[in-house]
Short mmCIF file of C-alpha atoms in Angstrom, two decimals:
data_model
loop_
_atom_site.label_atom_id
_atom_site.label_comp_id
_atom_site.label_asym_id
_atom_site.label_seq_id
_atom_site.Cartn_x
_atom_site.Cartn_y
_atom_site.Cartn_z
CA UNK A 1 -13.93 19.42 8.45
CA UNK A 2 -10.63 20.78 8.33
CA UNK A 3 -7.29 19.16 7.59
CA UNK A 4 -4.20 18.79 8.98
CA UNK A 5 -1.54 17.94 6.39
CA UNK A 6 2.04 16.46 7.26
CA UNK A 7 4.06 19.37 8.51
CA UNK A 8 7.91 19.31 10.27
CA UNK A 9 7.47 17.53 13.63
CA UNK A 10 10.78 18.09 14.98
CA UNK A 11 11.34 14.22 15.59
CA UNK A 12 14.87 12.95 13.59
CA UNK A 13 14.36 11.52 10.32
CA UNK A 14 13.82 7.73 10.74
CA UNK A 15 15.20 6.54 7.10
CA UNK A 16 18.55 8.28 8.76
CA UNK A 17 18.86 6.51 11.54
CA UNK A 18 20.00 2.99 11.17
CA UNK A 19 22.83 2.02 9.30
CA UNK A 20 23.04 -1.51 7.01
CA UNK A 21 25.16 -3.43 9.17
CA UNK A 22 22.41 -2.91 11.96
CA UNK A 23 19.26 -3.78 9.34
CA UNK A 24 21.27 -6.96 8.28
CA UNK A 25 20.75 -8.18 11.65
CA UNK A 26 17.08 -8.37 11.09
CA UNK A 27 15.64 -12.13 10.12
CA UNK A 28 12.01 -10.77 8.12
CA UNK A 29 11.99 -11.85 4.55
CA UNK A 30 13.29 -8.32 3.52
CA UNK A 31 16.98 -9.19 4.63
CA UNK A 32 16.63 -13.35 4.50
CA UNK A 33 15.52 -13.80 0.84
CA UNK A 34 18.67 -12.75 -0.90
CA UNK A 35 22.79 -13.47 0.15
CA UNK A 36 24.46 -10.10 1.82
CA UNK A 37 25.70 -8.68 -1.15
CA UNK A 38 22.29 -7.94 -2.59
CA UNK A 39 21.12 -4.71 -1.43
CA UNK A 40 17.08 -5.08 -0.86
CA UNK A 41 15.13 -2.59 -2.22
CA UNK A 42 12.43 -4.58 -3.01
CA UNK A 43 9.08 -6.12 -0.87
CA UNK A 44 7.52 -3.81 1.38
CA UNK A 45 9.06 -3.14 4.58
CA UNK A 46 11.18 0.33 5.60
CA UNK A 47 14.24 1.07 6.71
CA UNK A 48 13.37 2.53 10.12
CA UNK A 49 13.48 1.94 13.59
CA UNK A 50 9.98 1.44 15.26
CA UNK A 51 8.32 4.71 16.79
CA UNK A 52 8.58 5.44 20.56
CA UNK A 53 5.01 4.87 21.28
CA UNK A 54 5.06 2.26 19.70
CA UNK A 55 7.86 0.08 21.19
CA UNK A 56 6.40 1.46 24.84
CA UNK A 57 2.59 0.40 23.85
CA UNK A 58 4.31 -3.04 23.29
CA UNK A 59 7.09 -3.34 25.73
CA UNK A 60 4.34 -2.40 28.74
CA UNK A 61 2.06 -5.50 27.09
CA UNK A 62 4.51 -8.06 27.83
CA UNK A 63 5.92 -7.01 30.76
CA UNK A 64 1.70 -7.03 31.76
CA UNK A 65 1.48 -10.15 30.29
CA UNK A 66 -1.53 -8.76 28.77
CA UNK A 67 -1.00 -11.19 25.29
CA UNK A 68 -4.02 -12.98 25.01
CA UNK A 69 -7.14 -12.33 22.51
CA UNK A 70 -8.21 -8.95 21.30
CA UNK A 71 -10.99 -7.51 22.11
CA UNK A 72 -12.71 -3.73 22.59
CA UNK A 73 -13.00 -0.67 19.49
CA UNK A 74 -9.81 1.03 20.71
CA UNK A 75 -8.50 0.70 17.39
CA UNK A 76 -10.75 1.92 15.15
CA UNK A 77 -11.41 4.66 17.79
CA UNK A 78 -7.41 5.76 17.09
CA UNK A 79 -7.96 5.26 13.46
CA UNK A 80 -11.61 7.49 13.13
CA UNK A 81 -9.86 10.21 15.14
CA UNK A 82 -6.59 10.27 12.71
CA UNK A 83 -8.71 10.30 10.01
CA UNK A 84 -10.58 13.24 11.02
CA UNK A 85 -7.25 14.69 11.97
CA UNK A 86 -5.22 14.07 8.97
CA UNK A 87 -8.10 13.81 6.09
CA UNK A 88 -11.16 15.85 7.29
CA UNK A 89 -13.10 12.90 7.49
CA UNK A 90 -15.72 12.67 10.43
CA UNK A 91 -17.57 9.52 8.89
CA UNK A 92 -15.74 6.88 10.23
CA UNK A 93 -18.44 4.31 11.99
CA UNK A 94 -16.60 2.13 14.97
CA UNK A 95 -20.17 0.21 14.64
CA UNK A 96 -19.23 -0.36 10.98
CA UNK A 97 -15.71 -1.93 11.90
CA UNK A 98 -14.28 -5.03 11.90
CA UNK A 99 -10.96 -6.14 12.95
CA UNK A 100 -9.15 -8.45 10.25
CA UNK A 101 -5.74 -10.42 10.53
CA UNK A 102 -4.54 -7.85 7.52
CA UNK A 103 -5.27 -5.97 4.96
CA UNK A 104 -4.90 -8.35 1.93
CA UNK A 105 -6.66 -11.48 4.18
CA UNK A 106 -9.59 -9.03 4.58
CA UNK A 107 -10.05 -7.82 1.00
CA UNK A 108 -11.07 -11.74 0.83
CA UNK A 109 -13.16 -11.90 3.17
CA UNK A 110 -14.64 -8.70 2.21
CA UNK A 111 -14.91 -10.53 -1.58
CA UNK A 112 -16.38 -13.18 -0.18
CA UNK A 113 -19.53 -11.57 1.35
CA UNK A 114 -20.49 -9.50 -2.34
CA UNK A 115 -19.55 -12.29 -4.82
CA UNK A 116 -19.38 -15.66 -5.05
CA UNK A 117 -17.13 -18.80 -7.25
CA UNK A 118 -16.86 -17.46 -10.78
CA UNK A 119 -17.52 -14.15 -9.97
CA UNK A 120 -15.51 -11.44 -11.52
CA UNK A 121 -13.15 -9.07 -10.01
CA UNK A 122 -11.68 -5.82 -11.71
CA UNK A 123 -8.58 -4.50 -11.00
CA UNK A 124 -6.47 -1.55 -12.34
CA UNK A 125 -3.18 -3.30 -13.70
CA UNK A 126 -0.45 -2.38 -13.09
CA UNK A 127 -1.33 -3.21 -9.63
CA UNK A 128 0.12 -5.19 -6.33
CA UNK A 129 0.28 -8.87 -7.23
CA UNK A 130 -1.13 -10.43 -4.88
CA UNK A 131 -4.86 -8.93 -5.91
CA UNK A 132 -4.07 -11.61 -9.09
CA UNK A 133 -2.77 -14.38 -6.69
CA UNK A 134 -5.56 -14.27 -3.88
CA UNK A 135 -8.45 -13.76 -5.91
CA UNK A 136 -7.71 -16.30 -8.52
CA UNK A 137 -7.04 -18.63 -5.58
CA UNK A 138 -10.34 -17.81 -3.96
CA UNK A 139 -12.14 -19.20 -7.65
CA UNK A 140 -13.10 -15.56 -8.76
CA UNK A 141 -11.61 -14.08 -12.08
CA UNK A 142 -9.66 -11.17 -12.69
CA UNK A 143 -11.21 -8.41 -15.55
CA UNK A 144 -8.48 -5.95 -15.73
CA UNK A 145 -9.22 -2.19 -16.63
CA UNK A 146 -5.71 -1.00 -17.29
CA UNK A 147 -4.63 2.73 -15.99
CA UNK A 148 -4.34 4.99 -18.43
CA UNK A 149 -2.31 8.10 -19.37
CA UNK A 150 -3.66 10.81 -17.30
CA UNK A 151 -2.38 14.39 -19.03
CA UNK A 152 0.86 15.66 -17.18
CA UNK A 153 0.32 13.54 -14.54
CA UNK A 154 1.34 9.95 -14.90
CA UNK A 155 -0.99 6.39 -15.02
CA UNK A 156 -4.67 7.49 -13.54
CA UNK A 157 -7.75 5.49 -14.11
CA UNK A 158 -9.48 5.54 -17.19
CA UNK A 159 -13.65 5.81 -16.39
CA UNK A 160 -13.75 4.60 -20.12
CA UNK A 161 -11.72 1.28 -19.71
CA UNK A 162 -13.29 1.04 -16.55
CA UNK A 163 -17.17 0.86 -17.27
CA UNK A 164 -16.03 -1.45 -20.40
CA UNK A 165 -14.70 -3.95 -17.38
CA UNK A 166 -17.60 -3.49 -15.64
CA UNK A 167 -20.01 -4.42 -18.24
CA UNK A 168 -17.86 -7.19 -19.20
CA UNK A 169 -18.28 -8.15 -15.49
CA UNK A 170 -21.57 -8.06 -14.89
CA UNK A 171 -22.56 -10.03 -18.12
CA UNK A 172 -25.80 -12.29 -17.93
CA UNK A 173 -26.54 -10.84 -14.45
CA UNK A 174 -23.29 -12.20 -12.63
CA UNK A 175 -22.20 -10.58 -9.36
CA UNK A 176 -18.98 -8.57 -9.85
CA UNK A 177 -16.82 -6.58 -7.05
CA UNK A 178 -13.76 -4.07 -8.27
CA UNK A 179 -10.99 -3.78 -5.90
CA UNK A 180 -9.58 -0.13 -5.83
CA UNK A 181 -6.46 0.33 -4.85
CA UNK A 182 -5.80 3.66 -3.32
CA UNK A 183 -3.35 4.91 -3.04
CA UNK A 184 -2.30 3.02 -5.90
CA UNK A 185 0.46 0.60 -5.88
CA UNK A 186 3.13 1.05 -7.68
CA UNK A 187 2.60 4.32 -9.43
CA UNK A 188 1.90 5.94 -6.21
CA UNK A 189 -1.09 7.86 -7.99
CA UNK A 190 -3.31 9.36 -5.69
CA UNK A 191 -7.28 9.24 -6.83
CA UNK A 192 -9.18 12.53 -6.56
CA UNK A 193 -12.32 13.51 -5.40
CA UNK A 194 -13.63 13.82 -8.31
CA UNK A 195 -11.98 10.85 -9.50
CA UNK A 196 -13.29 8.51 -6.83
CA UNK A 197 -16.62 10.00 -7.13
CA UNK A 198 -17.07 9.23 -10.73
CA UNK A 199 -15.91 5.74 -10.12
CA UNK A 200 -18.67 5.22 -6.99
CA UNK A 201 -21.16 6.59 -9.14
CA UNK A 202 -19.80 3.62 -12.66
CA UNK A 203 -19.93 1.05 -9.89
CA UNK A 204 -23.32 1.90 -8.45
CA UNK A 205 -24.95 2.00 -12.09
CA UNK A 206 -23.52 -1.36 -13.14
CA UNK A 207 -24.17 -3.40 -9.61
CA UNK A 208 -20.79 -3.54 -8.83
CA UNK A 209 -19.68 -3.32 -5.14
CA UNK A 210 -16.32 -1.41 -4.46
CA UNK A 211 -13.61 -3.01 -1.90
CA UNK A 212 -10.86 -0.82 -1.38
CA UNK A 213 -7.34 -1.20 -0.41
CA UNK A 214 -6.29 1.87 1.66
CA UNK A 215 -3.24 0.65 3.18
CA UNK A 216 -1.06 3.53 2.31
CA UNK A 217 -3.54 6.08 3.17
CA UNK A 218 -1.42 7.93 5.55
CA UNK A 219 2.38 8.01 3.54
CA UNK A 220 1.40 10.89 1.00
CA UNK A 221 3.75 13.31 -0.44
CA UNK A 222 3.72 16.67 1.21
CA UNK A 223 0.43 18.85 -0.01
CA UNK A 224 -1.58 15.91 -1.37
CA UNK A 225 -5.04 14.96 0.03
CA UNK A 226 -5.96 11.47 0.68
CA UNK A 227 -9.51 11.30 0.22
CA UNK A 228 -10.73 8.23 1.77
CA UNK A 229 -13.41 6.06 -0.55
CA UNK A 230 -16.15 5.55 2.27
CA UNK A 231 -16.16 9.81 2.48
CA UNK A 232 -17.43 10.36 -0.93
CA UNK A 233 -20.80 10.60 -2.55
CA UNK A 234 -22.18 7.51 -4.46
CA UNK A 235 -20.11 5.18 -2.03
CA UNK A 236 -22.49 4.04 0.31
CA UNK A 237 -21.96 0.45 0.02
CA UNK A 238 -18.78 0.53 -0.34
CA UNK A 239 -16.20 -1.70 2.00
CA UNK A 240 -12.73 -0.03 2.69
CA UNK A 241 -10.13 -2.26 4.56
CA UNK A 242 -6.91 0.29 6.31
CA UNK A 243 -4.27 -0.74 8.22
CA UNK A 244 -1.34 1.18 10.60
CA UNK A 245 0.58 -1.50 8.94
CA UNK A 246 2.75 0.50 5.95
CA UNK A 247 2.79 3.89 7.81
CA UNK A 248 4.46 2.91 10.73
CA UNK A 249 6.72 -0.79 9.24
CA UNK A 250 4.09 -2.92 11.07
CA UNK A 251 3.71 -5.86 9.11
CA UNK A 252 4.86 -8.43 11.27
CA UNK A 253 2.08 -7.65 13.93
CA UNK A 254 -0.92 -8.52 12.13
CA UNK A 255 -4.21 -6.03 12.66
CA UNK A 256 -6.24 -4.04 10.24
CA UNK A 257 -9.73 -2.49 9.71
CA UNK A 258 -12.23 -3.14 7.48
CA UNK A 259 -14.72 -0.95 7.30
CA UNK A 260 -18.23 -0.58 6.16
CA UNK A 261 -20.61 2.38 4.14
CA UNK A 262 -24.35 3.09 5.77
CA UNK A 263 -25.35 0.42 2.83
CA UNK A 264 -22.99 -2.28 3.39
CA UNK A 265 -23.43 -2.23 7.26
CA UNK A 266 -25.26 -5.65 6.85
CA UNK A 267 -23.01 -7.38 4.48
CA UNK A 268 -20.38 -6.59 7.44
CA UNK A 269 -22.21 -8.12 9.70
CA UNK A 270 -22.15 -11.27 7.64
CA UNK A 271 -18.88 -11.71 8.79
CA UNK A 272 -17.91 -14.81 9.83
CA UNK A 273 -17.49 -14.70 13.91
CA UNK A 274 -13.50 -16.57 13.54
CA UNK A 275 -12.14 -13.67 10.98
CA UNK A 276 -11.92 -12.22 14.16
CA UNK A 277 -9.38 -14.60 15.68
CA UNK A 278 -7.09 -14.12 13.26
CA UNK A 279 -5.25 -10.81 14.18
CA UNK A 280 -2.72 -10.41 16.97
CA UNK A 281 -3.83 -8.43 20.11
CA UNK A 282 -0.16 -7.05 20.25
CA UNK A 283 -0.83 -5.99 16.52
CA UNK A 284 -3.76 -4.29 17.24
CA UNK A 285 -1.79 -2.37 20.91
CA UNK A 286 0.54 -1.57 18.19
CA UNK A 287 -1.59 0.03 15.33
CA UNK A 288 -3.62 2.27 17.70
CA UNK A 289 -0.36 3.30 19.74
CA UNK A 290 0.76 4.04 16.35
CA UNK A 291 -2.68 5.90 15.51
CA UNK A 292 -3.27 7.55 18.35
CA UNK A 293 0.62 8.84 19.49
CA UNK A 294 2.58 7.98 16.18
CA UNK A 295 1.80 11.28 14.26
CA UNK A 296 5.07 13.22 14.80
CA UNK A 297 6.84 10.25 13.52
CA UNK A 298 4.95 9.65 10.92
CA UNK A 299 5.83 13.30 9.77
CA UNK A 300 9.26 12.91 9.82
CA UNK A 301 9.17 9.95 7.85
CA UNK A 302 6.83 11.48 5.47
CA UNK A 303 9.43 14.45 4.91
CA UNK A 304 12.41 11.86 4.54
CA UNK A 305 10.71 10.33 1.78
CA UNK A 306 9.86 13.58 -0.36
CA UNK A 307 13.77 14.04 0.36
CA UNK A 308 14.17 10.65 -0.65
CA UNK A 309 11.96 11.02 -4.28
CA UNK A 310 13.69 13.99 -5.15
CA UNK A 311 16.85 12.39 -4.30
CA UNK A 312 16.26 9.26 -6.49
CA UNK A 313 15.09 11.49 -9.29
CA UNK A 314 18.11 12.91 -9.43
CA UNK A 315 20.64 10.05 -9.07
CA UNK A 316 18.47 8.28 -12.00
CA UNK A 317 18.64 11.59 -14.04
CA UNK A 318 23.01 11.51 -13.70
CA UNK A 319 23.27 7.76 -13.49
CA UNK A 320 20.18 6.31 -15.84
CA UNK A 321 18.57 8.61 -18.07
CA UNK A 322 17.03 6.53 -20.15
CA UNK A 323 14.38 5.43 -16.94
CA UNK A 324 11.59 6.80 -16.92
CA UNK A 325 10.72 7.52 -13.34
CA UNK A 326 7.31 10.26 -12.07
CA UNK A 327 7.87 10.57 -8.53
CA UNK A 328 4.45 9.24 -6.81
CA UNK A 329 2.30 11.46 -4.56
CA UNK A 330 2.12 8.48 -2.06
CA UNK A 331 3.73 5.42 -0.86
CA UNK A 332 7.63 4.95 -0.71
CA UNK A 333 7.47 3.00 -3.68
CA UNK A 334 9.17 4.12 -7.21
CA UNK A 335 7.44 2.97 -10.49
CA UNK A 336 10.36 2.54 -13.15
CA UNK A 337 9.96 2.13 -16.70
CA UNK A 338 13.25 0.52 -17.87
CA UNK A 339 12.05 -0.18 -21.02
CA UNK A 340 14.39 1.94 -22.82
CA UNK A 341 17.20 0.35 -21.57
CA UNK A 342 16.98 -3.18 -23.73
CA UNK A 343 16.71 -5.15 -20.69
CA UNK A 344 13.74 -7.36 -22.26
CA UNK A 345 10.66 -7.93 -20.27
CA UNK A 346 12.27 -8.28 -16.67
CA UNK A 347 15.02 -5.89 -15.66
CA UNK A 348 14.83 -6.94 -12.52
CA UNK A 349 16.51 -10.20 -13.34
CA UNK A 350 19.44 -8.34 -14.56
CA UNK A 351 19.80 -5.87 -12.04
CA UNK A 352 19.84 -8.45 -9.48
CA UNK A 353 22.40 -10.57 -11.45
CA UNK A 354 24.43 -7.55 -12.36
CA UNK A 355 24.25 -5.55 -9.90
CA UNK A 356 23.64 -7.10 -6.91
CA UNK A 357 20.11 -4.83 -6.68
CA UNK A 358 16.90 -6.65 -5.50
CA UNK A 359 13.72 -5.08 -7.05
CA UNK A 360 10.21 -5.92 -7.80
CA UNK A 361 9.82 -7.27 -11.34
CA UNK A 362 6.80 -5.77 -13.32
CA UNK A 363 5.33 -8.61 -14.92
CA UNK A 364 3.27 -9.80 -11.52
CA UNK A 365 1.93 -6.15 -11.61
CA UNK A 366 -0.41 -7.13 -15.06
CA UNK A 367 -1.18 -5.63 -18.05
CA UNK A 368 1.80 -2.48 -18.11
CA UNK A 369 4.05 -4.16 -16.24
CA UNK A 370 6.38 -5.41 -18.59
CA UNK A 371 9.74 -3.57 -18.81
CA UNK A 372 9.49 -1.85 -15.25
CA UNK A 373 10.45 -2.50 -12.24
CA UNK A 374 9.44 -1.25 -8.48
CA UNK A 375 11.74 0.15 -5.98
CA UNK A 376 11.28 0.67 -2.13
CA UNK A 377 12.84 4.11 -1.35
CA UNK A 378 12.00 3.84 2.56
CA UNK A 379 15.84 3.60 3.21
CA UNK A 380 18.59 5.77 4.05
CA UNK A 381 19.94 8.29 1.13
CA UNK A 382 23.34 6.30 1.64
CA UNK A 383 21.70 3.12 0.41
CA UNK A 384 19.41 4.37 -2.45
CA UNK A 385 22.39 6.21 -3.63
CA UNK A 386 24.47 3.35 -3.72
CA UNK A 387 21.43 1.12 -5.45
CA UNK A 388 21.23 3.56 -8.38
CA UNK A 389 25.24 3.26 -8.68
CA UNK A 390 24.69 -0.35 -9.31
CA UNK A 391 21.83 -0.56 -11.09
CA UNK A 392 23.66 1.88 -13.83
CA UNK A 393 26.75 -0.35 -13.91
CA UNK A 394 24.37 -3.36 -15.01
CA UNK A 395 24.00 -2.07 -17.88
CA UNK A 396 27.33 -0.20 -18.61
#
């Protein structure tokens, strides 16, 4: 199958087109957790208005009244047919789909069918805190396999560190899952072929059974390839969960996929019948109108933010050299390595206190997360430009 990459849609830029007094009118954690004069460029949600289809998908639900449970395969249907679109990948099973509340909620439940109490889990740190905080609350344990220097190109996974993890795992015959996270967040890396491959084939040899997080599958940087896990050899019983959710600022309407390989068709079936009350019909209205007639939208976003990498590379090269910052090939978030700087272990702390600059501390992210911090570029150049001003005069 063929591919069709992120290309100029003609739609306005969406990170232009709302200014700050207008966002702090919104009451979602972004703009309630910190006083006015802290600009938030921290948790995940963007700086844009919702698309077209989307607010017309929603606004023609209510005035239907048409808010009660969900129901039907209208939403993976949207989501196999932008994945064939967008990724070349025909192998998308609707009879191998599950709706979840979210993303995170079904990586549990997903855990939950291939391991059991005690179990381990390995993760690549640095990685999106809440893998530590809901599998340590569901009575598994973490085994990290830290990312590793990949040459010229930033933290990638190391197959070495990895199979050690996985035989520590798997010790005395235990069950053991690994939760992938790809794209990866916060580096932005995005895994290869090859890459992905490799890691199917490490899993398969050891017993381990691959969940995936692939909520950012559709924001990649222009001329990368998302390759999804379930497309690629070796990964046959593998679960994948995906989500309309980060692409198109969804959060607040709960609604994801997961999704099963040929060989894990019957674990997903194991699925407990009341997962499936927990998403929002007008979540899922929203992620298929988002799937099915969001794509020029999602392309002008997707060209605002390589504006918006290039443009923070450059106001961190005038206004903070000494940050260490590779531009990610996916996600709007920016991996910073402050370390340089003498800030101690959390530079967040100070460029909140300084600075008035709300940003993601490292440690949560594990092992390598120390010293850095993680910034949400989804916003308008105006703001990002102003958030680099004030993180330099923290430490001026």
């Amino acid at each position: 199958m063929t591919r069709n990459p992120h290309a100029p849609s003609g739609e306005p830029n969406p990170l232009r087109a709302l200014t700050l007094d207008r966002l702090r009118c919104r009451t979602s954690m972004k703009w309630r957790t910190y006083p006015e004069d802290v600009l938030p460029l921290w948790v995940a949600e963007m700086d844009v208005p919702l698309a077209e289809p989307v607010v017309r998908a929603l606004t023609d639900a209510l005035a239907l009244g048409d808010t009660g449970y969900p129901a039907g395969s209208a939403y993976a249907r949207a989501l196999g047919a932008f994945a064939e679109m967008r990724w070349g990948w025909d192998g998308l099973a609707v009879e191998r789909s599950a709706i979840v509340p979210d993303v995170m909620l079904g990586v549990v439940e997903m855990l939950r069918l291939v391991t059991g109490p005690g179990d381990a889990v390995v993760v690549n740190p640095p990685v999106y805190p809440p893998f530590y905080q809901f599998v340590e609350h569901m009575d598994r344990r973490i085994v990290e396999a830290p990312l590793g220097a990949g040459e010229g190109e930033g933290l990638r996974i190391d197959l070495g560190v990895l199979e050690e993890a996985f035989q520590q795992a798997v010790v005395g015959g235990a069950r053991a899952a690994y939760l992938l996270c790809s794209p990866h967040n916060p580096t932005g890396t995005v895994h290869t072929a090859a890459e992905l491959s490799a890691l199917a084939a490490l899993a398969e040899r050891y017993g381990v059974r691959v969940v995936a997080d692939e909520i950012h599958a559709p924001v990649v940087a222009g001329g990368t390839d998302f390759v999804p896990y379930l497309s690629v050899p070796g990964a046959e019983r593998g679960l994948s969960l995906m989500s309309a959710s980060k692409a198109w600022n969804l959060a607040g309407l709960k609604a994801a996929l997961a999704l099963a390989g040929p060989g894990a068709a019957a674990d997903l079936a194991r699925l407990p019948e009341e997962v499936s009350h927990g998403p929002s019909h007008l979540g899922v209205i929203a992620h298929t109108a988002a799937l099915r007639d969001g794509t020029a939208w999602l392309d002008a976003l997707l060209t605002g933010l390589d504006d918006n990498r290039r443009l923070l590379a450059a106001l961190l090269a005038e206004e903070l050299p000494e940050v260490r910052y590779r531009p990610g090939r996916a996600t709007y978030l920016a991996w910073l390595d402050c370390r340089a700087l003498g800030l101690g272990d959390d530079p967040a702390e100070v460029f909140l206190e300084r600075g008035r600059v709300a940003l993601s501390s490292g440690i949560p992210f594990g092992t390598g997360g120390a010293g850095h911090v993680r910034l949400n570029l989804a916003t308008s150049p105006e703001v990002l430009g102003e958030a680099v001003r004030r993180m330099a005069s923290a430490v001026r």
